[in-house]
Short mmCIF file of C-alpha atoms in Angstrom, two decimals:
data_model
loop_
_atom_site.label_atom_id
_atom_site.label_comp_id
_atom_site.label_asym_id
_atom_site.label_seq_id
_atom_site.Cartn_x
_atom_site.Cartn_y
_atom_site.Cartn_z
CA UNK A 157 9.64 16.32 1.73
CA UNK A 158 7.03 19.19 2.72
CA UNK A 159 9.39 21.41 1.06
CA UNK A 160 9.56 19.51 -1.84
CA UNK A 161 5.56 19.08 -2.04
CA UNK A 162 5.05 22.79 -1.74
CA UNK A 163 7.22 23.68 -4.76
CA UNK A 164 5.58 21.03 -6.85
CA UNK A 165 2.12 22.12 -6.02
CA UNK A 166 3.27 25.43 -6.43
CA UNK A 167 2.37 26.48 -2.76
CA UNK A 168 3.78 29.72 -0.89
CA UNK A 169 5.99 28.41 2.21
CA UNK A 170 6.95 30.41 5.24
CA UNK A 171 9.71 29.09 7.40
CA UNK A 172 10.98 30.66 11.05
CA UNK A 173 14.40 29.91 12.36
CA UNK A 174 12.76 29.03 15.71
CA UNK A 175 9.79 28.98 17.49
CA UNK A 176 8.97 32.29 18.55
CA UNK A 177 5.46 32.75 20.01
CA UNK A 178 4.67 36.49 18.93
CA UNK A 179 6.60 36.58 15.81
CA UNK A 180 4.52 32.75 14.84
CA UNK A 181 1.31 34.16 15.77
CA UNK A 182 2.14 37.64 13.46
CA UNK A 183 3.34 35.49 9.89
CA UNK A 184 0.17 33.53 10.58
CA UNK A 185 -1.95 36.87 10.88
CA UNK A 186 0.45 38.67 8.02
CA UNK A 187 0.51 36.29 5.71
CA UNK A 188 -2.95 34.80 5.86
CA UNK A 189 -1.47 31.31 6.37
CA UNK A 190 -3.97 28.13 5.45
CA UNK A 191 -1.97 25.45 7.16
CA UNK A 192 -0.15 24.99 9.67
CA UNK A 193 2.97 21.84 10.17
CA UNK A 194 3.51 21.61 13.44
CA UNK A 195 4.36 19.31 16.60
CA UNK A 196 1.93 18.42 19.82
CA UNK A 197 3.57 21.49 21.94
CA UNK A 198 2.31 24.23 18.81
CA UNK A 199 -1.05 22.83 19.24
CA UNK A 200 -1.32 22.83 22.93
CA UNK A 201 0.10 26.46 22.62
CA UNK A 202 -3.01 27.23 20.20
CA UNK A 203 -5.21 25.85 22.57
CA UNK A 204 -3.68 27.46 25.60
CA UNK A 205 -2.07 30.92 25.40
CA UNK A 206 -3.67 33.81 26.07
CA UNK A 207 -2.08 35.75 23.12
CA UNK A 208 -3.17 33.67 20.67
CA UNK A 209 -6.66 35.63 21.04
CA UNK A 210 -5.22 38.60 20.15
CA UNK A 211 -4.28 37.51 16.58
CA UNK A 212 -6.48 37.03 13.58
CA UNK A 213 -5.65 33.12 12.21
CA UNK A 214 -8.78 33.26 10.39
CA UNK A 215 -7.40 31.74 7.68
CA UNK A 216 -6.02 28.57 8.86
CA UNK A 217 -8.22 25.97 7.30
CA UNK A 218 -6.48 22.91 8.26
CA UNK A 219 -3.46 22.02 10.96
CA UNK A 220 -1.59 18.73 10.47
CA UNK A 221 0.58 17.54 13.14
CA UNK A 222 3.18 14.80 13.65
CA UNK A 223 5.67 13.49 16.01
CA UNK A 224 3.27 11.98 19.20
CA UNK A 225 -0.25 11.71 19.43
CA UNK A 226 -2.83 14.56 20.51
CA UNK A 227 -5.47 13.98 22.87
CA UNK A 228 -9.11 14.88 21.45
CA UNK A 229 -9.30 17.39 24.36
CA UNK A 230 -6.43 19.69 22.84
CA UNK A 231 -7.90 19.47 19.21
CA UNK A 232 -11.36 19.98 20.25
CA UNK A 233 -9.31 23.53 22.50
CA UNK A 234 -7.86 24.09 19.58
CA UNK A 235 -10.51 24.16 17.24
CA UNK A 236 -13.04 26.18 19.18
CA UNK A 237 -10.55 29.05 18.59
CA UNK A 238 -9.68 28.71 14.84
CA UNK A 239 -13.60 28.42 13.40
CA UNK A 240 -12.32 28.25 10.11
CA UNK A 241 -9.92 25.19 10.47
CA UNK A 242 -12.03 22.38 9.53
CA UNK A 243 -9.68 19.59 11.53
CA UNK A 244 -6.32 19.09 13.04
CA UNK A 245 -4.94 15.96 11.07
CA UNK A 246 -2.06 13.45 12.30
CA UNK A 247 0.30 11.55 10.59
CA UNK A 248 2.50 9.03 11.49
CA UNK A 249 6.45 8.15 9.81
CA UNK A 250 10.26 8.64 10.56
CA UNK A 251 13.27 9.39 8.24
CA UNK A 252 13.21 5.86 7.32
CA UNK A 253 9.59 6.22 5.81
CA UNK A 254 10.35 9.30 3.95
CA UNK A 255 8.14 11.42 5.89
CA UNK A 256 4.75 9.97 6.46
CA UNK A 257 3.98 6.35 6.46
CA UNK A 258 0.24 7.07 7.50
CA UNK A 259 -2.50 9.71 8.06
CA UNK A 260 -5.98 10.68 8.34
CA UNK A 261 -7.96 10.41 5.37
CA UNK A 262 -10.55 13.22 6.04
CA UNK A 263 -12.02 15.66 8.76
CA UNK A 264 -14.35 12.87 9.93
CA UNK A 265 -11.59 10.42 10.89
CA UNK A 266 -9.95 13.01 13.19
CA UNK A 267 -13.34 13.22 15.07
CA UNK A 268 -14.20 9.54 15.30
CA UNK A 269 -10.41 8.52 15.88
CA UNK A 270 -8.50 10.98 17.90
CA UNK A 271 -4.71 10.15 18.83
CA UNK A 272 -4.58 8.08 15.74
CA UNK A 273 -1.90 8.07 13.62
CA UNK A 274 -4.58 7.87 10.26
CA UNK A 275 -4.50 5.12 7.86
CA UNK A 276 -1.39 3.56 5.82
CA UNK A 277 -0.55 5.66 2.62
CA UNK A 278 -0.64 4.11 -1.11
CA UNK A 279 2.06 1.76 -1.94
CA UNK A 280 2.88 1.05 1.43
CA UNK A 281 2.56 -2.20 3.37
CA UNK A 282 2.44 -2.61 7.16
CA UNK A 283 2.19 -5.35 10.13
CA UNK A 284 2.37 -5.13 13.56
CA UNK A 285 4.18 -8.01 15.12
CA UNK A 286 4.65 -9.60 18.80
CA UNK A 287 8.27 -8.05 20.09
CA UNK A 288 9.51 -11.86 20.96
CA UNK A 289 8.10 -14.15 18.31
CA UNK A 290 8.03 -11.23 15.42
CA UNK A 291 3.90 -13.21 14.56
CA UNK A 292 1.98 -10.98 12.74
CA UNK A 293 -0.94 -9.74 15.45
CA UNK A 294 -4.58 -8.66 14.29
CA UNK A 295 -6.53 -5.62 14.91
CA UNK A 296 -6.42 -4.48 18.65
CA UNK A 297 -3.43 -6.21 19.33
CA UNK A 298 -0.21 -4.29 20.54
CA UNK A 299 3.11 -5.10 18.80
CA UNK A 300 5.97 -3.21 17.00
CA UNK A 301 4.45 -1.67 13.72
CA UNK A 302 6.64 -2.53 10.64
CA UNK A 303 6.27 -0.81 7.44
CA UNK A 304 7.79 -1.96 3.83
CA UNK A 305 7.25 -0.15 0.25
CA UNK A 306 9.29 1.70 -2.46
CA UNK A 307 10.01 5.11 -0.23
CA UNK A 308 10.96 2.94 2.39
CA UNK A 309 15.01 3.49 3.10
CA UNK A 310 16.20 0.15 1.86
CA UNK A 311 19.10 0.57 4.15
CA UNK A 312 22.16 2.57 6.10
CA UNK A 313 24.96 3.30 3.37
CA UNK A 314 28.11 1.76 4.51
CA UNK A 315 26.59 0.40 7.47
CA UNK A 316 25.20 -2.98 7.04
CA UNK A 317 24.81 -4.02 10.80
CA UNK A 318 22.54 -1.31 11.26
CA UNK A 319 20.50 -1.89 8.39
CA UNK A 320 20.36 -6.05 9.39
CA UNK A 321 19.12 -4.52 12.48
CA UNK A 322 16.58 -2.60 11.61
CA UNK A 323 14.66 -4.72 8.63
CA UNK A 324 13.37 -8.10 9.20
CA UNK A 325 13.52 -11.03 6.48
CA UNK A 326 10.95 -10.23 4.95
CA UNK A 327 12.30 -6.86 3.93
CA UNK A 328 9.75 -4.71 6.45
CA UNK A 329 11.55 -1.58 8.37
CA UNK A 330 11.23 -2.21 11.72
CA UNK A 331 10.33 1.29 13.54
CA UNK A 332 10.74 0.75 17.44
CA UNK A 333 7.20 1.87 18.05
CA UNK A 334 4.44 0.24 19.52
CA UNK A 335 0.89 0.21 18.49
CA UNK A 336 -2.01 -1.42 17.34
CA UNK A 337 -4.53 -0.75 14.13
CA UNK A 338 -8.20 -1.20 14.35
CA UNK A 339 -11.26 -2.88 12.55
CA UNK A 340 -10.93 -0.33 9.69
CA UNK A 341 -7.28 -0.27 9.20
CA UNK A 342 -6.34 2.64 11.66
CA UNK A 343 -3.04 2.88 13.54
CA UNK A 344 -2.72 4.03 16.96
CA UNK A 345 1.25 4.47 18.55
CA UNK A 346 1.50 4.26 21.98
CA UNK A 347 4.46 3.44 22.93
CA UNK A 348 8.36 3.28 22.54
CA UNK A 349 10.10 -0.23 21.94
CA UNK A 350 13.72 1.62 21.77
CA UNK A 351 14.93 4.07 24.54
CA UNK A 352 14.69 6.63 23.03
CA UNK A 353 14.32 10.62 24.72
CA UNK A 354 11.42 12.65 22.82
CA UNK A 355 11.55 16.01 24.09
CA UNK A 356 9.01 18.95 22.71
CA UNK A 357 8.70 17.00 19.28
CA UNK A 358 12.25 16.53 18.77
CA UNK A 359 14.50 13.33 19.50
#
């Protein structure tokens, strides 16, 4: 979908095979790269590693990460050593959700709300529900978040268990995660209904 958005807003993409610390740290530098897609461990690694210093990634204005929440004390790392990137922004979706499903709004969220996963995206509905009774919970309340709306997968082809699995009656996609959205309609994941193994961003 990034790939897709890129060539529509007629953006200039550079893609590695693999993560490679120097030769990451060099495209940024060499090809004056303005943001960065990345997962928690490339952050940390920002905020971290002594080479990064030795780089010029002046021109990374804004980082936007996915795939488990950052703690405010990486981004705030991170940040102190790219002065030009005005906020790292999270998002928050799966395959089923065609990419994102939610994400921060502006700059300001990221520093009032760190570790969220931002705010639900236009055209898409979502509930978080108890895991036994599937009732709909209010703000603050921890449940399974559910998420229904037109680039939602409307099911598994050829596979019609799974799919009955997965959605509820009401049509919803039901995403195995746990969380909770506050008083201003902000989601926070933090934790895993399925067993499921994340390791380094990927699962």
């Amino acid at each position: 979908m990034s790939t897709i958005n890129n060539v529509l807003l007629k953006n200039t993409s550079v893609y590695l095979s693999g993560f490679n610390p120097l030769q990451y740290l060099k495209c940024i530098q060499d090809y004056k790269v303005n943001v960065l897609l990345v997962v928690p461990p490339i952050v940390v690694f920002l905020a971290k590693a002594p080479i990064v210093g030795k780089f010029d990634l002046s021109s990374v204005n804004q980082i936007w990460c996915g795939a488990a929440p950052l703690n405010s004390e990486t981004i705030n790392e991170t940040l102190k050593r790219l002065p030009n990137c005005e906020g790292i922004f999270q998002g928050y979706g799966m395959t089923e959700t065609s990419l994102a499903a939610t994400k921060d709004i502006n700059k300001d969220d990221v520093v009032r709300k760190p570790g969220s996963g931002g705010y639900v995206l236009p055209g898409i509905r979502a509930k978080v529900v108890n895991i036994e009774t599937r009732e709909r919970l209010g703000p603050y309340c921890e449940g399974e978040i559910c998420f229904k709306g037109p680039v939602i997968m409307k099911g598994y082809a050829n596979n019609e268990k799974a799919t009955a699995e997965i959605t509820d009656d009401e049509g919803y996609l039901n995403t195995g995660d746990i969380g909770y959205y506050d008083d201003d309609g902000c989601f926070f994941v933090v934790d895993r209904l399925k067993e499921l193994i994340k390791y380094k961003g990927h699962q």
